Short mmCIF file of C-alpha atoms and ligand atoms in Angstrom, two decimals:
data_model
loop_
_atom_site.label_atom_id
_atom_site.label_comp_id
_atom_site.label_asym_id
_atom_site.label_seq_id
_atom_site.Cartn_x
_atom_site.Cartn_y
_atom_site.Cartn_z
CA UNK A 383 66.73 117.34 85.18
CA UNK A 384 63.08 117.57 83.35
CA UNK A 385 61.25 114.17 82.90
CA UNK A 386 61.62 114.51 79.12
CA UNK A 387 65.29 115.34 79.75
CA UNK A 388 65.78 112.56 82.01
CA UNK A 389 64.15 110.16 79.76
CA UNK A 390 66.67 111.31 76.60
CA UNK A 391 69.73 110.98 78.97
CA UNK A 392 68.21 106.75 79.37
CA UNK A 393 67.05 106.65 75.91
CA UNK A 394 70.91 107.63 74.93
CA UNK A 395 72.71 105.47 77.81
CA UNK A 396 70.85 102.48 76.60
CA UNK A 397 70.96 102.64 73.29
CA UNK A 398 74.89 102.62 73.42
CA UNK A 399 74.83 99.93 75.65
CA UNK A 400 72.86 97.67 73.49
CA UNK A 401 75.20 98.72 70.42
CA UNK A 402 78.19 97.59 72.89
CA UNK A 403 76.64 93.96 73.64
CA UNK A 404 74.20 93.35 70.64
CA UNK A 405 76.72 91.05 68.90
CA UNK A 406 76.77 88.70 71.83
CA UNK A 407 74.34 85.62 71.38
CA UNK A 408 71.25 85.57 73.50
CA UNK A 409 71.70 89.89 74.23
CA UNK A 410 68.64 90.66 76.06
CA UNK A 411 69.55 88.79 79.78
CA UNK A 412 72.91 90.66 79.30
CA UNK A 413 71.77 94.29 78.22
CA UNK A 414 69.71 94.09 80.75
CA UNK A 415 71.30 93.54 83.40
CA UNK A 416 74.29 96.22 81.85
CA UNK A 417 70.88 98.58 82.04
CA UNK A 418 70.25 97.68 85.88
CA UNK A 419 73.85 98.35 87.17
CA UNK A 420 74.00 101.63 85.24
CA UNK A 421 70.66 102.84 86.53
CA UNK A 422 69.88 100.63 89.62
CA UNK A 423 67.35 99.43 87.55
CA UNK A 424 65.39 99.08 84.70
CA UNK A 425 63.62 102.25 83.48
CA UNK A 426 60.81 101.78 81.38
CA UNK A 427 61.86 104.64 79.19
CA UNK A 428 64.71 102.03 77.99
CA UNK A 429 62.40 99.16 77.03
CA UNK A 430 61.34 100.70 73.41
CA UNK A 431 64.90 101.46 72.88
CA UNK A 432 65.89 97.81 73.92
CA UNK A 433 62.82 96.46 71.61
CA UNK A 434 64.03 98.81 68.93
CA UNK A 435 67.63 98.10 69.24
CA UNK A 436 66.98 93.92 69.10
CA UNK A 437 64.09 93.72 67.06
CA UNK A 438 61.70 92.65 69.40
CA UNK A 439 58.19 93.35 70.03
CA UNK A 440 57.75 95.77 73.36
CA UNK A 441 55.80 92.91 74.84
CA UNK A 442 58.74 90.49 74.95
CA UNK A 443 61.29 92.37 76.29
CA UNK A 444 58.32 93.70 79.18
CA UNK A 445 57.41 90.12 79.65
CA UNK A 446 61.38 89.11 80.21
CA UNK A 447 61.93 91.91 82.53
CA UNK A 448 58.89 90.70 84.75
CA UNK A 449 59.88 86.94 85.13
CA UNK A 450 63.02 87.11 86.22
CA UNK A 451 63.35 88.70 89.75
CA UNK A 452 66.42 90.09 89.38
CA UNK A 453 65.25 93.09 87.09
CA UNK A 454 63.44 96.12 89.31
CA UNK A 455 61.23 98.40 87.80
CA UNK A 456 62.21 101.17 90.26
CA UNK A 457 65.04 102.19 91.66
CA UNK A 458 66.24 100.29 95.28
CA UNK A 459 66.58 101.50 98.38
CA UNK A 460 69.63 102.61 100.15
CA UNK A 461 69.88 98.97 101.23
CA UNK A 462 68.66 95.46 99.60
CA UNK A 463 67.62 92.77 101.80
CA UNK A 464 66.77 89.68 99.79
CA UNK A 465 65.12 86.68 102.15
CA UNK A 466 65.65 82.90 100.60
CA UNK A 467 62.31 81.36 99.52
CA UNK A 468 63.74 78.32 98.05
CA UNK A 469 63.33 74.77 99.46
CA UNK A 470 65.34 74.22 102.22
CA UNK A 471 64.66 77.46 103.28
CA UNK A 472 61.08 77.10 103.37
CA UNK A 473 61.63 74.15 105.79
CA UNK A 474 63.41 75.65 108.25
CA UNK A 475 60.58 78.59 108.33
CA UNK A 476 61.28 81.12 105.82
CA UNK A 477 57.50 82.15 105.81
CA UNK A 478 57.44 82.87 109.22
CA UNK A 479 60.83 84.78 108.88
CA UNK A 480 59.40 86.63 105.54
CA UNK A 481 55.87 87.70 107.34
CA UNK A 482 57.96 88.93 110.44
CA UNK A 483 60.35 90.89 108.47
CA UNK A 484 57.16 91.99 105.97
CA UNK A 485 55.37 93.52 109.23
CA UNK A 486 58.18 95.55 110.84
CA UNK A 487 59.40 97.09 107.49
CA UNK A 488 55.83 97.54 106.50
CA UNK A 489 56.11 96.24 103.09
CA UNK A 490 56.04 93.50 100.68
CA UNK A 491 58.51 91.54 98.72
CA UNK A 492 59.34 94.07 95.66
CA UNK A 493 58.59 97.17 97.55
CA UNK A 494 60.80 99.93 99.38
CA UNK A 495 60.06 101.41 102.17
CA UNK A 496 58.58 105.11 101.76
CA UNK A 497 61.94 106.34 103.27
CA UNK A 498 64.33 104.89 100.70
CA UNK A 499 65.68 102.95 103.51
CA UNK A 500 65.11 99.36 102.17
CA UNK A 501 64.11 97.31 99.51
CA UNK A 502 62.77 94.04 100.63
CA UNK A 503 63.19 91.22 97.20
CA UNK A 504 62.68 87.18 97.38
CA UNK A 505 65.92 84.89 96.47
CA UNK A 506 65.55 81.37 95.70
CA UNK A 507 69.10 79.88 97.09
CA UNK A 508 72.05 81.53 98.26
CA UNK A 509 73.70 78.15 98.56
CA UNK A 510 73.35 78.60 102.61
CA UNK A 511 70.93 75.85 102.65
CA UNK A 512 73.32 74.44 105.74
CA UNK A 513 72.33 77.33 107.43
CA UNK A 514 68.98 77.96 106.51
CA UNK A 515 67.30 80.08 106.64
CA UNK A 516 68.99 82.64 104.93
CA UNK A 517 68.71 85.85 103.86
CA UNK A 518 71.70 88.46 101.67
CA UNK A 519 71.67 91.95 102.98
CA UNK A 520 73.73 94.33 100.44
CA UNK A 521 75.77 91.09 98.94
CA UNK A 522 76.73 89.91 102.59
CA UNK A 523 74.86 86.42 103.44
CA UNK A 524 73.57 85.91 106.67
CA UNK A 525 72.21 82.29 107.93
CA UNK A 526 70.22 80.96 111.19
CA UNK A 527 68.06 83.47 111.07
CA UNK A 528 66.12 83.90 114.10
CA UNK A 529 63.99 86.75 115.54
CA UNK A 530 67.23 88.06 117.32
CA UNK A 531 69.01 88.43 113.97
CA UNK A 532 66.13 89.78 111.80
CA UNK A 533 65.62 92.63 114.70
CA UNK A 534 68.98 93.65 114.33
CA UNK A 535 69.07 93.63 110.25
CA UNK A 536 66.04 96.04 110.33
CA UNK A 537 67.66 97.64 113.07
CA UNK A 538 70.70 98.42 110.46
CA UNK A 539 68.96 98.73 107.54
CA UNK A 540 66.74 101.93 109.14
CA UNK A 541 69.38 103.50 111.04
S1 FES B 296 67.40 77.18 99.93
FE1 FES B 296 67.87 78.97 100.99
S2 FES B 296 70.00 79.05 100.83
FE2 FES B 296 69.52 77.31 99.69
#
């Protein structure tokens, strides 16, 4: 598919999404995240039609997108790994277990790796906090994470 035709084909899907959902109160969180399960995320070829569609300037429906972490700009990986940076968490050493699991993907929080293997993304509570800390790989929570446990995630996620 050309770019141009590609970004017709999202300019389309979206725009009958929002004319699905538009009567519900508070639209935007919804449409968007309608817009992220269709596409995996959220194009930026949809946000003028999303603007358009709610009568909203460009710049808030951008600046909604960006605060809440749920909504990716690009498309994920094959897998998603999401690491708990919340509270109890953080006590039990989720920094150390983020930085260890940063260095042998070789990427940040928000990035996928140049394979397409992995998207790394921050969480803030899985309600695990019993058995922090935590981390969700594909939907599935995992607790006590330890460096046994993250060697064998990254282990999965590249093979
Ligand atoms: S703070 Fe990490 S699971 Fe609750």
């Amino acid at each position: 598919m050309t770019t141009q035709a590609a970004s017709t084909e999202i300019a389309s899907r979206t725009a009958a999404i929002i004319d699905e959902m538009k009567g519900l109160e508070g639209p935007l969180l919804p449409i968007l995240h309608s817009i992220q399960e269709e596409f995996g995320h959220v194009p930026k070829d949809a946000l003028p039609v999303i603007a358009d569609g709610l009568n909203l300037s460009r710049a808030e429906v951008h600046g909604v997108v960006s605060f809440y972490h749920d909504f990716r700009a690009q498309p994920a990986g094959r897998h998603v790994l999401k690491l708990c940076q919340a509270e109890a968490c953080q006590s039990m050493g989720s920094d150390a277990v983020a930085a260890k699991v940063k260095q042998l993907l070789g990427i940040d929080f928000h990035e996928t790796t140049r394979d397409g293997s992995v998207t790394l993304e921050p969480v803030y509570c899985l309600g695990l906090c019993a058995c922090s800390p935590s981390a969700m790989l594909d939907g599935e929570v995992i607790g006590r994470l330890d460096d046994e446990k993250i060697e064998e995630i990254v282990a999965e996620v590249r093979s």
